[in-house]
PDB file of C-alpha atoms in Angstrom:
ATOM      1  CA  UNK A   1     -24.328-138.220  56.418  1.00 70.00           C
ATOM      2  CA  UNK A   2     -28.045-139.754  56.999  1.00 86.00           C
ATOM      3  CA  UNK A   3     -28.773-142.865  58.566  1.00 90.00           C
ATOM      4  CA  UNK A   4     -31.599-144.464  58.360  1.00 94.00           C
ATOM      5  CA  UNK A   5     -33.118-146.922  61.085  1.00 94.00           C
ATOM      6  CA  UNK A   6     -36.854-148.946  61.735  1.00 94.00           C
ATOM      7  CA  UNK A   7     -39.187-146.859  64.219  1.00 94.00           C
ATOM      8  CA  UNK A   8     -38.516-149.555  67.007  1.00 94.00           C
ATOM      9  CA  UNK A   9     -34.733-148.594  67.311  1.00 94.00           C
ATOM     10  CA  UNK A  10     -35.288-144.722  67.359  1.00 93.00           C
ATOM     11  CA  UNK A  11     -37.694-145.596  69.910  1.00 93.00           C
ATOM     12  CA  UNK A  12     -35.472-147.211  71.708  1.00 95.00           C
ATOM     13  CA  UNK A  13     -32.286-144.718  71.349  1.00 93.00           C
ATOM     14  CA  UNK A  14     -34.062-141.455  71.166  1.00 93.00           C
ATOM     15  CA  UNK A  15     -31.697-140.012  73.385  1.00 93.00           C
ATOM     16  CA  UNK A  16     -28.504-141.281  71.445  1.00 94.00           C
ATOM     17  CA  UNK A  17     -29.880-140.078  67.921  1.00 93.00           C
ATOM     18  CA  UNK A  18     -30.734-136.530  69.305  1.00 93.00           C
ATOM     19  CA  UNK A  19     -27.199-136.223  70.530  1.00 94.00           C
ATOM     20  CA  UNK A  20     -25.690-137.417  66.966  1.00 92.00           C
ATOM     21  CA  UNK A  21     -28.421-134.844  65.700  1.00 92.00           C
ATOM     22  CA  UNK A  22     -27.283-131.767  67.905  1.00 91.00           C
ATOM     23  CA  UNK A  23     -23.744-133.025  66.360  1.00 92.00           C
ATOM     24  CA  UNK A  24     -25.021-132.394  62.500  1.00 89.00           C
ATOM     25  CA  UNK A  25     -26.164-135.573  61.452  1.00 92.00           C
ATOM     26  CA  UNK A  26     -29.378-136.662  60.291  1.00 93.00           C
ATOM     27  CA  UNK A  27     -31.422-139.485  60.984  1.00 94.00           C
ATOM     28  CA  UNK A  28     -34.297-141.353  58.248  1.00 95.00           C
ATOM     29  CA  UNK A  29     -36.820-142.845  60.176  1.00 95.00           C
ATOM     30  CA  UNK A  30     -38.811-146.224  58.643  1.00 95.00           C
ATOM     31  CA  UNK A  31     -41.733-148.383  58.866  1.00 94.00           C
ATOM     32  CA  UNK A  32     -41.950-151.502  56.969  1.00 93.00           C
ATOM     33  CA  UNK A  33     -38.792-150.338  55.077  1.00 92.00           C
ATOM     34  CA  UNK A  34     -40.620-147.584  54.205  1.00 95.00           C
ATOM     35  CA  UNK A  35     -38.809-143.439  55.161  1.00 95.00           C
ATOM     36  CA  UNK A  36     -41.669-141.817  57.204  1.00 96.00           C
ATOM     37  CA  UNK A  37     -39.864-138.959  58.945  1.00 94.00           C
ATOM     38  CA  UNK A  38     -36.356-136.642  58.687  1.00 94.00           C
ATOM     39  CA  UNK A  39     -34.775-135.587  61.592  1.00 92.00           C
ATOM     40  CA  UNK A  40     -31.998-132.869  61.234  1.00 92.00           C
ATOM     41  CA  UNK A  41     -31.013-129.953  63.650  1.00 91.00           C
ATOM     42  CA  UNK A  42     -32.951-126.859  63.569  1.00 88.00           C
ATOM     43  CA  UNK A  43     -30.449-124.299  62.441  1.00 83.00           C
ATOM     44  CA  UNK A  44     -31.719-121.435  64.205  1.00 79.00           C
ATOM     45  CA  UNK A  45     -30.596-117.290  63.664  1.00 76.00           C
ATOM     46  CA  UNK A  46     -30.115-115.192  66.056  1.00 79.00           C
ATOM     47  CA  UNK A  47     -30.508-112.134  62.983  1.00 81.00           C
ATOM     48  CA  UNK A  48     -34.085-110.503  63.378  1.00 81.00           C
ATOM     49  CA  UNK A  49     -35.635-110.673  59.982  1.00 81.00           C
ATOM     50  CA  UNK A  50     -37.010-107.070  59.156  1.00 85.00           C
ATOM     51  CA  UNK A  51     -39.490-105.837  57.352  1.00 86.00           C
ATOM     52  CA  UNK A  52     -42.020-109.450  58.233  1.00 85.00           C
ATOM     53  CA  UNK A  53     -45.185-108.017  58.837  1.00 84.00           C
ATOM     54  CA  UNK A  54     -44.810-106.014  55.744  1.00 86.00           C
ATOM     55  CA  UNK A  55     -48.058-105.940  53.806  1.00 87.00           C
ATOM     56  CA  UNK A  56     -49.441-107.338  56.884  1.00 88.00           C
ATOM     57  CA  UNK A  57     -50.056-104.403  59.340  1.00 83.00           C
ATOM     58  CA  UNK A  58     -51.909-101.775  58.794  1.00 82.00           C
ATOM     59  CA  UNK A  59     -51.752 -98.360  61.175  1.00 79.00           C
ATOM     60  CA  UNK A  60     -54.170 -95.859  60.638  1.00 79.00           C
ATOM     61  CA  UNK A  61     -53.373 -92.410  60.193  1.00 77.00           C
ATOM     62  CA  UNK A  62     -55.739 -91.542  63.344  1.00 78.00           C
ATOM     63  CA  UNK A  63     -53.576 -94.187  65.527  1.00 75.00           C
ATOM     64  CA  UNK A  64     -52.112 -91.675  67.669  1.00 76.00           C
ATOM     65  CA  UNK A  65     -54.913 -89.337  67.881  1.00 80.00           C
ATOM     66  CA  UNK A  66     -56.334 -88.732  71.445  1.00 79.00           C
ATOM     67  CA  UNK A  67     -59.825 -90.431  71.976  1.00 83.00           C
ATOM     68  CA  UNK A  68     -61.745 -87.639  73.567  1.00 85.00           C
ATOM     69  CA  UNK A  69     -63.817 -89.815  75.644  1.00 87.00           C
ATOM     70  CA  UNK A  70     -60.732 -91.723  77.295  1.00 84.00           C
ATOM     71  CA  UNK A  71     -59.089 -88.746  78.155  1.00 83.00           C
ATOM     72  CA  UNK A  72     -62.237 -87.888  80.031  1.00 84.00           C
ATOM     73  CA  UNK A  73     -62.484 -91.006  81.786  1.00 84.00           C
ATOM     74  CA  UNK A  74     -58.685 -90.764  83.202  1.00 81.00           C
ATOM     75  CA  UNK A  75     -59.254 -87.055  84.256  1.00 81.00           C
ATOM     76  CA  UNK A  76     -62.355 -88.110  86.392  1.00 82.00           C
ATOM     77  CA  UNK A  77     -60.544 -91.254  87.837  1.00 80.00           C
ATOM     78  CA  UNK A  78     -59.772 -91.308  91.111  1.00 78.00           C
ATOM     79  CA  UNK A  79     -56.353 -93.629  90.834  1.00 75.00           C
ATOM     80  CA  UNK A  80     -54.696 -90.857  91.984  1.00 66.00           C
ATOM     81  CA  UNK A  81     -57.287 -88.546  93.743  1.00 65.00           C
ATOM     82  CA  UNK A  82     -54.202 -86.133  95.063  1.00 62.00           C
ATOM     83  CA  UNK A  83     -53.166 -85.016  91.778  1.00 60.00           C
ATOM     84  CA  UNK A  84     -54.194 -82.266  89.817  1.00 60.00           C
ATOM     85  CA  UNK A  85     -55.034 -83.066  86.173  1.00 56.00           C
ATOM     86  CA  UNK A  86     -52.813 -80.885  83.687  1.00 60.00           C
ATOM     87  CA  UNK A  87     -55.328 -79.424  80.347  1.00 56.00           C
TER      88      UNK A  87
END
């Protein structure tokens, strides 16, 4: 059931309104007898939606190809000076 309350009442009783909303209630906030906002619980789904990036993400064919310049930088790195490079 939707409850209509004035904005001043909503400000004074926000925590009670949120409890009602969490239990499934809905609240319409009005100002000068005009509705300005509707509060209701957000229903969240734990289920992942597949395909949300379809058509938005492009992976080029050479994405996983080795980059010679980067490989050379790793080979010359002094991060692991005692390890031998395997070619």
